[in-house]
């Protein structure tokens, strides 16, 4: 077997391979495209394509695909083989620069939210040379952006790249003012921590709800859940350990820096975190990671559940987006510096984030809004649907001192109003941990914790990058005009703290009292559900900000509004239909069968006429029969609610009808079925129980 360093990135057409396989001239031209976005010459593309194909074929690949991230949230690929007929009747393996740069999948069945009428179904994919090509199975995958012929983005990567560029432009303006003339480019980095559940394939196959919707729609609480807190960081079970080893090996081959893994709070729940990398690559890698997690699980007789809430009453799965900004010269702009002057620069970037999170709370909430994530956010589970920030005691004290012109507690005589040179020095490692905050500063990065485990991290980072670019733009506009740079800087930092301190909260984010304070006293937004959040994507201030930085066009925003709500509606409707089918064809019949079995017992006891009591049987028959009547009624009500959805005038109205009616009906039906489960003999119940599912993997 190959050692880890030998096999690491062995399936990636990365810098090492490029250097080894391309001529010096082609290599340097390609590097220029990758590093500086220079235009790519077709002759260079031809050489790169040939080298890529030869490399891929030598690794056993027979096909290539333009790999992209349509608005469905998963990734898409259409495989073409390299073969091309040769005059002698055989085939040769061919791949041209044109095929590398541009592809034309038939886009008519990808969601476009009105951007592309189906009669002009073609969209095209365009190579993203900043993310390396890789081999998956027998296919060379070329990371691409996906656009309509009107150049409207039909994917998540295009706006992500645009948002990174917007932030780059504005951050460079600020850095110039601080005298960093050597910095060529500013990039954001992300390390996403990914949570997931593992259950056995055998159990999974027996549950239509898991198969059709990714979560359990029925299931009573197991006698033991996560009460004991004995799973978190606990010993990893042998089968899970084998899975993790195999998963790591697969990810490493693709150059994904899988680093830490451990058990999570809930039984059967685990986490994987890679080492952070540039945001667009981290996004590609996270999509790949989710895909490979599921593939590897299948090899081990397991199923990896990425749903945000596979089990009611048990912690859901999230994803933490660790985010920082740094320069190509290696400065982390969110890292407090060594000198007061460095700290002034740190503070302005910190303030830019604070202002961004406060001004665009709604966009951050929208970025993570899905039907699945609604079961976590705003549903008594961490974090809440209210966006707030945690900075830690020390940084808080610094900001307070600046705001109120009072001496900073750790510095004896310093009055902070005198200008940047006296801003205090503070340590970066002093931030305490707060696990309940949706947006926490963790020393040299921010950790955004509202993402659901199945979310693409693209949306979050698009909004985050754009909002911070907007803060930086406002700062740069003012600072570039200032006569006294230091005084202006100080004033702006102070004003930001004053205006935006409402978003900073260092207490317990799960607490009901906080939600009350946040919404009533501080005026923070609380969009509990997806239908509450999504319409605000089209609020004037959001459209203006996102279009002014050229991250989205207005038409693209309308399409995202449409598609996100459509996804929400479709997801819940599929769940409701699945519940109806399960209740009608399996649950009710199972209860009926069991009660009739009990009735038989009663009858034979009566026939024996020996005074044997049958109180137990009759009481169970009575209770279960009543429940089954209720189930039948609730099932019909749910069916009616589904039919009523057709009355909705538009997708927003349909979303509201689901939020206000359909979900209530689903939950009422579930309650009755779950009660029945606790009273029905296990051998009669058609599905594995929560206990079987959660404790099934050895
Ligand atoms: P936690 O205590 O939250 O589990 P970790 O130290 O394990 O924190 O880090 C979580 C993630 O944060 C990892 O993916 C790590 O690579 C990433 N990370 C660390 N530093 C940075 C940074 N400067 N920018 C972005 N991500 C980072
Ligand atoms: Mg974390």
XYZ file of C-alpha atoms and ligand atoms in Angstrom:
726
model
C 0.000 0.000 0.000
C 1.131 3.522 -0.714
C 2.036 5.834 2.137
C -0.189 8.830 2.799
C 2.241 11.385 1.345
C 2.573 9.191 -1.768
C -1.132 8.794 -2.342
C -2.108 12.312 -1.243
C -3.626 14.184 -4.195
C -2.617 11.326 -6.495
C -5.913 11.833 -8.323
C -5.526 15.600 -8.719
C -4.100 17.476 -11.686
C -2.412 19.893 -9.317
C 0.543 22.219 -9.487
C 3.068 19.379 -9.203
C 1.531 17.525 -12.131
C 1.217 20.679 -14.192
C 4.866 21.499 -13.645
C 5.899 17.989 -14.599
C 3.718 17.656 -17.685
C 3.514 21.129 -19.231
C 6.194 23.057 -21.079
C 7.665 25.950 -19.084
C 5.908 28.420 -21.312
C 2.478 26.793 -21.064
C 2.899 26.306 -17.333
C 3.700 29.944 -16.653
C 0.867 31.107 -18.852
C -1.582 28.836 -17.008
C -0.261 30.000 -13.620
C -0.950 33.571 -14.675
C -4.543 32.615 -15.393
C -4.872 30.830 -12.069
C -3.181 33.471 -9.922
C -4.125 36.697 -11.614
C -7.133 35.781 -13.726
C -5.264 36.459 -16.993
C -7.058 35.446 -20.190
C -6.221 31.985 -21.439
C -4.939 31.525 -24.973
C -6.529 28.660 -26.958
C -3.132 27.193 -27.818
C -2.326 27.050 -24.107
C -5.710 25.445 -23.458
C -4.958 22.821 -26.128
C -1.656 21.928 -24.501
C -3.213 21.784 -21.048
C -6.058 19.606 -22.356
C -3.651 17.140 -23.931
C -1.516 16.929 -20.805
C -4.603 16.514 -18.638
C -5.968 13.768 -20.862
C -2.645 11.865 -20.990
C -2.338 12.086 -17.229
C -5.958 11.003 -16.699
C -5.678 8.080 -19.141
C -2.499 6.923 -17.406
C -4.558 6.758 -14.200
C -7.215 4.647 -15.891
C -9.724 7.368 -16.809
C -11.814 6.882 -19.947
C -14.245 9.789 -19.635
C -14.271 13.451 -18.748
C -16.956 15.681 -17.334
C -17.515 19.332 -16.618
C -18.301 19.156 -12.926
C -20.555 21.921 -11.617
C -22.883 22.978 -8.831
C -26.380 23.724 -10.092
C -28.912 25.443 -7.879
C -30.264 22.137 -6.584
C -27.418 22.093 -4.091
C -25.820 18.890 -5.281
C -23.220 18.587 -7.996
C -23.874 17.658 -11.587
C -21.866 15.900 -14.225
C -22.417 14.520 -17.701
C -19.751 12.106 -18.838
C -18.198 12.148 -22.316
C -15.604 9.626 -23.289
C -12.244 10.640 -24.683
C -12.581 8.272 -27.619
C -12.543 9.556 -31.141
C -12.531 7.352 -34.286
C -9.232 7.025 -36.092
C -8.973 6.493 -39.913
C -7.840 2.873 -39.487
C -11.149 1.947 -37.871
C -9.870 2.045 -34.294
C -10.084 4.829 -31.740
C -7.698 7.338 -30.233
C -8.107 9.161 -26.941
C -8.666 12.841 -27.600
C -9.420 15.972 -25.617
C -9.141 19.475 -27.001
C -8.672 22.884 -25.447
C -12.153 23.803 -26.611
C -13.629 20.844 -24.782
C -11.663 21.784 -21.682
C -12.760 25.402 -21.627
C -16.386 25.113 -22.521
C -19.075 22.472 -22.374
C -22.739 22.462 -23.317
C -24.792 20.192 -21.145
C -28.455 20.158 -22.045
C -29.502 22.419 -19.233
C -33.247 22.181 -19.607
C -33.736 20.018 -16.558
C -31.626 22.039 -14.171
C -33.577 24.596 -12.163
C -33.133 28.109 -13.454
C -35.983 29.980 -11.763
C -37.118 31.600 -14.975
C -33.676 32.596 -16.201
C -33.866 30.352 -19.165
C -37.001 29.364 -21.011
C -36.925 25.666 -21.820
C -37.045 26.292 -25.572
C -33.624 27.875 -25.342
C -32.507 25.175 -23.018
C -28.816 25.384 -23.588
C -26.525 26.598 -20.888
C -22.794 26.284 -20.916
C -20.138 25.299 -18.449
C -16.869 27.204 -18.265
C -13.655 25.846 -16.774
C -12.608 27.285 -13.405
C -8.825 26.887 -13.603
C -8.419 28.024 -9.970
C -9.851 24.711 -8.771
C -7.786 21.696 -9.860
C -9.222 18.953 -12.052
C -9.427 15.516 -10.448
C -10.301 11.907 -11.220
C -13.302 10.232 -9.674
C -13.792 6.609 -10.638
C -12.939 6.499 -14.333
C -13.781 10.114 -15.009
C -11.673 13.236 -15.229
C -13.719 15.934 -13.483
C -13.150 19.511 -14.545
C -14.506 22.054 -12.059
C -16.636 24.550 -13.967
C -19.040 27.438 -13.650
C -22.485 27.020 -15.242
C -24.127 29.904 -17.119
C -27.011 30.563 -19.458
C -26.358 31.885 -22.944
C -27.255 35.332 -21.631
C -24.299 34.799 -19.259
C -26.617 34.601 -16.283
C -25.219 32.346 -13.558
C -27.173 29.114 -13.207
C -24.931 27.783 -10.471
C -23.493 28.575 -7.069
C -19.883 28.860 -8.049
C -20.121 31.863 -10.368
C -21.553 34.218 -7.714
C -19.095 32.795 -5.208
C -16.142 33.691 -7.420
C -17.680 37.121 -8.010
C -18.120 37.697 -4.268
C -14.498 36.752 -3.635
C -13.461 39.263 -6.272
C -15.684 41.982 -4.741
C -14.055 41.479 -1.378
C -10.613 41.407 -2.963
C -11.168 44.769 -4.657
C -12.404 46.542 -1.530
C -9.907 44.966 0.878
C -7.037 46.013 -1.402
C -8.256 49.623 -1.222
C -8.043 49.524 2.583
C -4.650 47.807 2.542
C -3.231 50.459 0.199
C -4.224 53.068 2.788
C -2.198 51.143 5.352
C 0.762 51.159 3.006
C 0.678 47.514 1.884
C 1.684 48.171 -1.698
C 3.143 44.690 -2.057
C -0.164 42.881 -1.604
C -1.506 41.668 -4.954
C -4.606 39.902 -3.816
C -6.813 39.231 -0.810
C -8.641 35.952 -0.457
C -11.017 34.397 2.003
C -10.379 30.944 3.381
C -12.823 28.456 4.794
C -12.563 25.312 6.897
C -15.996 23.670 7.066
C -16.671 21.224 9.897
C -19.125 18.636 8.610
C -21.503 16.645 10.814
C -23.256 13.444 9.747
C -25.029 10.333 10.999
C -24.126 6.750 10.176
C -26.724 3.996 10.293
C -26.783 0.479 8.893
C -27.959 -0.021 5.326
C -30.152 -2.876 6.491
C -32.221 -0.604 8.763
C -32.232 2.217 6.237
C -33.727 0.005 3.558
C -36.666 -0.772 5.800
C -37.661 2.882 6.182
C -39.406 4.559 3.212
C -39.130 7.918 4.999
C -35.330 7.710 5.085
C -35.168 6.471 1.516
C -37.448 9.138 0.070
C -36.711 12.113 2.285
C -33.446 11.515 4.143
C -35.124 11.826 7.526
C -37.460 9.836 9.726
C -41.020 11.110 9.527
C -42.222 8.781 12.274
C -40.544 7.205 15.276
C -41.055 7.341 19.002
C -38.227 8.310 21.325
C -35.826 5.512 22.300
C -35.376 4.670 25.989
C -31.887 6.079 25.675
C -30.965 9.077 23.563
C -28.196 11.569 24.088
C -29.011 12.161 27.783
C -25.824 10.586 29.029
C -23.523 12.763 26.916
C -21.395 9.664 26.534
C -21.002 9.794 22.782
C -19.242 13.119 22.257
C -15.521 12.515 21.754
C -16.192 8.984 22.980
C -14.419 5.883 21.759
C -15.093 5.356 18.079
C -16.692 1.987 17.319
C -14.686 -0.431 15.152
C -17.065 -0.296 12.194
C -17.109 3.479 12.283
C -13.350 3.570 12.573
C -12.982 1.403 9.468
C -15.336 3.755 7.672
C -13.399 6.844 8.710
C -10.092 5.328 7.626
C -11.462 4.437 4.234
C -13.083 7.865 3.891
C -9.846 9.657 4.743
C -7.923 7.620 2.185
C -10.446 8.507 -0.529
C -10.453 12.192 0.380
C -6.685 12.380 0.553
C -6.368 10.946 -2.938
C -8.446 13.889 -4.102
C -6.215 16.334 -2.291
C -8.832 17.059 0.365
C -7.118 17.821 3.650
C -9.359 15.749 5.939
C -7.845 16.354 9.337
C -9.979 15.708 12.386
C -12.789 13.322 13.096
C -14.694 12.510 16.208
C -18.032 11.408 17.554
C -20.607 14.130 18.044
C -23.200 14.687 20.743
C -25.953 12.424 19.426
C -25.593 8.666 19.185
C -24.483 7.629 15.672
C -23.413 11.215 14.943
C -19.897 12.096 13.822
C -17.897 15.005 12.469
C -15.167 15.534 9.922
C -13.130 18.709 9.507
C -10.576 19.461 6.795
C -7.722 21.934 7.021
C -8.952 25.269 5.719
C -8.266 26.431 2.187
C -9.301 29.127 -0.330
C -13.074 29.498 -0.317
C -13.944 28.282 -3.820
C -11.733 25.235 -3.402
C -13.123 24.592 0.069
C -16.575 24.703 -1.508
C -15.684 22.192 -4.211
C -14.039 20.001 -1.600
C -17.002 20.124 0.743
C -19.349 19.064 -2.070
C -16.999 16.218 -2.919
C -16.646 15.256 0.725
C -20.415 14.931 1.120
C -20.614 12.800 -2.002
C -17.737 10.543 -1.010
C -19.027 10.165 2.553
C -22.131 8.560 1.094
C -20.256 6.445 -1.411
C -17.799 5.053 1.114
C -20.618 4.323 3.566
C -22.265 2.072 0.973
C -19.060 0.009 0.762
C -19.268 -0.617 4.505
C -22.918 -1.624 4.581
C -23.741 1.754 6.070
C -25.685 4.840 5.042
C -24.405 8.331 5.731
C -27.249 10.713 6.524
C -26.487 14.343 5.761
C -29.974 15.591 6.576
C -30.119 18.395 9.156
C -32.596 16.564 11.319
C -32.812 12.845 10.623
C -34.280 12.079 14.058
C -36.771 14.100 16.088
C -35.716 14.664 19.676
C -32.055 14.027 18.904
C -29.548 16.743 18.007
C -29.544 17.687 14.355
C -26.473 17.997 12.140
C -24.884 21.284 11.223
C -21.873 22.573 9.433
C -19.513 25.218 10.823
C -18.095 27.668 8.335
C -14.736 28.840 9.722
C -13.888 31.916 7.703
C -10.944 34.300 7.524
C -9.463 36.890 5.168
C -5.804 36.889 4.215
C -3.384 38.426 1.758
C -1.224 36.673 -0.804
C 1.709 37.835 1.335
C 0.472 35.692 4.192
C -1.187 38.192 6.541
C -4.381 37.006 8.204
C -6.395 40.214 8.367
C -8.535 38.879 11.210
C -5.540 38.174 13.390
C -4.828 40.803 16.047
C -1.351 42.154 15.375
C 1.784 42.659 17.392
C 1.786 46.438 17.354
C -0.924 49.029 17.928
C -0.704 50.053 14.306
C -1.306 46.491 13.147
C -4.170 46.404 15.556
C -5.775 49.422 13.970
C -5.807 47.486 10.721
C -7.178 44.432 12.487
C -9.873 46.549 14.109
C -11.052 48.030 10.839
C -11.458 44.562 9.335
C -13.133 43.350 12.506
C -15.506 46.323 12.347
C -16.211 45.585 8.699
C -17.392 42.112 9.725
C -19.459 43.414 12.643
C -21.163 45.971 10.421
C -21.699 43.388 7.678
C -23.291 40.838 10.001
C -25.599 43.456 11.494
C -26.584 45.116 8.218
C -27.099 41.813 6.422
C -28.375 39.475 9.154
C -31.179 38.604 6.782
C -28.838 37.507 3.981
C -26.897 35.242 6.331
C -30.137 33.702 7.530
C -31.359 33.315 3.947
C -28.129 31.588 2.943
C -28.888 28.688 5.268
C -32.653 28.528 4.838
C -33.919 25.098 3.795
C -36.786 22.888 4.875
C -34.332 20.608 6.663
C -32.537 23.379 8.518
C -35.836 24.811 9.755
C -35.939 21.877 12.167
C -32.818 23.237 13.859
C -32.912 27.024 13.610
C -35.815 28.498 15.500
C -36.817 25.129 16.900
C -35.193 25.093 20.329
C -31.994 23.805 18.952
C -28.665 25.488 18.502
C -28.079 27.966 17.086
C -31.281 30.046 17.039
C -32.649 31.715 13.912
C -31.559 35.095 15.309
C -28.133 36.087 14.011
C -25.773 37.498 16.631
C -22.022 37.649 17.158
C -19.723 36.546 19.932
C -16.394 38.335 20.352
C -15.137 37.235 23.749
C -14.461 39.291 26.869
C -11.150 40.814 25.908
C -12.133 42.065 22.491
C -15.388 43.309 23.949
C -13.528 45.311 26.559
C -11.376 46.848 23.845
C -14.391 47.843 21.779
C -16.133 49.245 24.817
C -13.084 51.327 25.725
C -12.948 52.739 22.217
C -16.644 53.486 22.156
C -16.733 55.265 25.501
C -13.298 56.888 25.371
C -12.320 55.261 28.604
C -9.023 53.558 29.379
C -8.776 49.957 28.319
C -8.639 47.794 31.422
C -5.292 46.199 30.652
C -3.367 49.320 29.781
C -2.557 51.621 32.676
C -2.766 55.049 31.199
C -3.994 54.737 27.671
C -6.759 57.000 26.486
C -7.937 55.410 23.313
C -9.281 58.525 21.675
C -5.861 59.897 20.850
C -5.482 58.108 17.567
C -4.546 54.751 16.197
C -1.065 54.648 17.609
C -2.391 54.044 21.042
C -4.926 51.386 20.308
C -4.110 48.668 22.781
C -2.246 45.522 22.125
C -4.072 42.346 22.967
C -3.573 38.633 22.666
C -5.334 36.615 20.081
C -5.603 33.423 22.010
C -7.718 34.802 24.773
C -11.118 34.374 23.172
C -13.143 32.106 25.331
C -15.315 29.465 23.791
C -18.983 30.108 23.250
C -20.660 27.193 21.554
C -24.102 28.715 21.353
C -23.320 31.768 19.250
C -24.298 31.693 15.585
C -21.288 33.794 14.598
C -18.288 33.531 16.892
C -14.839 35.097 16.749
C -12.337 32.353 17.512
C -9.013 34.147 17.723
C -8.141 34.708 14.074
C -11.270 33.666 12.220
C -15.022 33.721 12.496
C -17.081 30.587 12.858
C -20.590 30.770 11.384
C -22.624 27.951 12.843
C -26.071 28.259 11.320
C -25.419 26.106 8.265
C -27.252 22.846 8.034
C -25.192 19.739 7.362
C -26.564 19.395 3.825
C -26.167 23.077 2.837
C -23.651 24.013 0.193
C -21.213 26.417 1.832
C -21.302 28.504 -1.349
C -24.408 30.488 -0.360
C -23.112 31.460 3.060
C -19.785 32.605 1.711
C -21.349 34.538 -1.166
C -23.379 36.572 1.336
C -20.576 36.927 3.846
C -17.976 38.031 1.298
C -20.377 40.474 -0.331
C -21.580 42.040 2.914
C -18.018 42.507 4.158
C -17.007 43.939 0.770
C -19.799 46.477 1.212
C -18.559 47.562 4.684
C -15.018 47.866 3.361
C -16.204 49.883 0.397
C -17.948 52.385 2.669
C -14.817 52.645 4.823
C -12.505 53.013 1.833
C -14.702 55.693 0.255
C -14.403 57.766 3.427
C -10.792 57.068 4.279
C -9.537 57.868 0.803
C -11.083 61.343 1.156
C -9.894 61.973 4.703
C -7.410 64.738 5.487
C -6.379 63.107 8.738
C -6.300 59.349 8.094
C -5.764 58.308 11.707
C -8.452 60.518 13.124
C -10.941 59.386 10.496
C -10.065 55.755 11.083
C -10.553 56.107 14.804
C -13.852 57.887 14.338
C -15.117 55.214 11.970
C -14.174 52.367 14.258
C -15.952 54.128 17.080
C -19.036 54.823 15.051
C -19.263 51.224 13.879
C -19.130 49.974 17.449
C -21.811 52.437 18.528
C -24.111 51.734 15.613
C -23.728 47.975 15.494
C -23.067 46.769 19.025
C -26.626 45.419 19.187
C -25.489 42.439 17.106
C -22.888 41.462 19.735
C -24.125 39.033 22.334
C -21.893 37.030 24.620
C -24.469 35.102 26.596
C -26.310 31.849 26.001
C -27.841 31.861 22.543
C -30.267 29.001 23.330
C -31.936 30.931 26.082
C -35.548 32.039 25.492
C -34.807 35.293 27.311
C -32.224 36.087 24.645
C -34.698 35.695 21.792
C -37.022 38.088 23.596
C -34.261 40.614 24.199
C -32.877 40.249 20.681
C -36.158 40.865 18.963
C -37.915 43.220 21.368
C -35.096 45.352 22.770
C -32.439 45.152 20.103
C -34.597 44.929 17.021
C -32.699 41.957 15.591
C -34.434 39.823 12.995
C -35.947 36.461 13.803
C -36.948 34.666 10.628
C -37.889 31.319 12.051
C -38.650 29.498 8.838
C -37.611 29.414 5.210
C -40.835 31.040 3.929
C -40.268 33.838 6.484
C -36.697 34.422 5.339
C -36.515 33.981 1.572
C -38.823 36.816 0.426
C -36.322 39.256 1.990
C -33.721 38.277 -0.570
C -35.540 40.741 -2.800
C -35.589 43.581 -0.261
C -34.335 46.771 -1.882
C -31.235 47.126 0.293
C -30.169 43.544 -0.454
C -30.711 43.801 -4.182
C -28.817 47.088 -4.264
C -25.858 45.773 -2.332
C -25.534 42.479 -4.217
C -25.958 44.006 -7.656
C -23.653 46.972 -6.947
C -20.800 44.538 -6.248
C -21.798 42.569 -9.347
C -22.265 39.389 -7.350
C -25.756 38.815 -8.729
C -27.842 40.502 -11.391
C -31.372 41.347 -10.411
C -32.654 38.547 -12.642
C -30.336 36.083 -10.906
C -31.693 37.127 -7.518
C -35.251 36.602 -8.698
C -34.304 33.163 -9.925
C -32.730 32.248 -6.567
C -35.774 33.501 -4.702
C -37.955 31.292 -6.867
C -35.763 28.202 -6.739
C -35.129 28.290 -3.001
C -38.829 28.517 -2.239
C -39.613 25.882 -4.835
C -37.074 23.554 -3.234
C -38.629 24.174 0.162
C -42.132 23.415 -1.092
C -41.141 20.327 -3.036
C -39.205 18.920 -0.095
C -42.073 19.250 2.362
C -44.648 18.008 -0.139
C -42.602 14.862 -0.752
C -42.390 14.352 3.004
C -46.149 14.781 3.395
C -46.876 12.363 0.563
C -44.493 9.842 2.075
C -46.264 10.138 5.427
C -49.648 9.574 3.814
C -48.419 6.452 2.065
C -46.696 5.062 5.134
C -49.702 5.697 7.356
C -52.222 4.263 4.937
C -50.373 1.261 3.592
C -48.211 0.159 6.484
C -48.869 1.805 9.839
C -52.667 1.590 10.009
C -52.732 -1.953 8.580
C -50.063 -3.024 11.088
C -52.081 -1.661 13.983
C -55.218 -3.331 12.649
C -53.427 -6.634 12.317
C -52.085 -6.475 15.823
C -55.436 -5.531 17.350
C -57.168 -8.298 15.480
C -54.573 -10.723 16.791
C -55.357 -9.494 20.298
C -59.056 -9.812 19.560
C -58.487 -13.425 18.530
C -56.815 -13.982 21.867
C -59.753 -12.438 23.682
C -62.156 -14.640 21.734
C -60.275 -17.820 22.423
C -60.066 -16.917 26.105
C -63.806 -16.323 26.117
C -64.433 -19.592 24.283
C -62.371 -21.497 26.799
C -64.896 -20.110 29.266
C -62.622 -20.685 32.185
C -62.720 -17.210 33.602
C -59.311 -16.240 32.184
C -59.078 -12.507 32.275
C -58.510 -10.502 29.061
C -58.346 -7.003 30.498
C -54.889 -6.366 29.063
C -55.918 -7.277 25.551
C -59.110 -5.280 25.562
C -57.467 -2.177 26.991
C -54.757 -2.263 24.323
C -57.336 -2.962 21.610
C -59.376 -0.015 22.814
C -56.478 2.420 22.896
C -54.970 1.301 19.611
C -58.311 1.307 17.837
C -58.937 4.859 18.948
C -55.482 5.878 17.811
C -55.978 4.191 14.484
C -59.269 6.042 13.980
C -57.395 9.259 14.723
C -54.620 8.282 12.309
C -57.149 7.710 9.586
C -58.753 11.116 10.192
C -55.409 12.921 10.355
C -54.241 11.204 7.203
C -57.278 12.485 5.346
C -56.708 15.976 6.730
C -53.123 15.845 5.537
C -54.288 14.757 2.092
C -56.721 17.679 2.038
C -53.980 20.074 3.058
C -51.873 18.786 0.171
C -54.690 19.354 -2.294
C -55.287 22.856 -0.906
C -51.720 23.827 -1.778
C -52.814 23.972 -5.394
C -54.854 27.073 -4.552
C -51.720 29.068 -3.752
C -51.280 31.962 -6.156
C -47.524 31.911 -6.189
C -44.599 30.148 -4.630
C -44.466 32.493 -1.606
C -48.126 31.764 -0.834
C -47.489 28.050 -1.171
C -44.596 28.386 1.279
C -46.829 30.140 3.806
C -49.530 27.482 3.420
C -46.959 24.807 4.134
C -45.603 26.686 7.136
C -49.049 27.415 8.589
C -51.034 24.320 7.722
C -49.264 21.392 6.093
C -46.506 21.106 8.693
C -49.059 21.202 11.515
C -51.029 18.382 9.927
C -47.853 16.361 9.477
C -46.914 16.781 13.076
C -50.412 15.844 14.313
C -50.350 12.638 12.284
C -46.904 11.813 13.538
C -47.871 12.248 17.177
C -50.626 9.639 16.894
C -48.492 7.169 14.981
C -45.624 7.509 17.440
C -47.998 6.852 20.313
C -49.281 3.759 18.543
C -45.710 2.557 18.054
C -45.164 2.505 21.816
C -48.167 0.210 22.258
C -47.746 -2.159 19.360
C -45.797 -5.384 19.663
C -42.415 -4.851 18.013
C -42.849 -7.735 15.596
C -45.947 -6.046 14.195
C -44.462 -2.579 13.750
C -43.358 -2.203 10.121
C -40.201 -0.149 10.783
C -36.996 -0.369 12.783
C -37.284 1.779 15.902
C -35.181 4.816 16.803
C -33.246 2.581 19.185
C -32.461 0.133 16.354
C -31.392 2.979 14.065
C -29.314 4.979 16.525
C -27.547 2.111 18.225
C -27.384 -0.282 15.269
C -23.810 0.343 14.128
C -21.343 -1.655 16.167
P -13.209 23.621 16.654
O -12.746 23.771 18.055
O -14.353 24.534 16.330
O -13.480 22.190 16.250
P -10.776 23.583 15.010
O -9.492 24.142 15.530
O -10.926 22.115 14.904
O -11.999 24.224 15.788
O -10.949 24.224 13.567
C -12.104 24.088 12.871
C -11.850 24.448 11.423
O -11.355 25.787 11.335
C -10.826 23.579 10.691
O -11.370 23.228 9.461
C -9.649 24.512 10.544
O -8.857 24.185 9.432
C -10.358 25.828 10.345
N -9.493 27.002 10.499
C -8.438 27.159 11.336
N -7.859 28.363 11.132
C -8.549 28.985 10.135
C -8.437 30.232 9.460
N -7.504 31.105 9.755
N -9.334 30.500 8.489
C -10.307 29.639 8.175
N -10.449 28.468 8.775
C -9.599 28.120 9.739
Mg -16.243 24.438 15.519
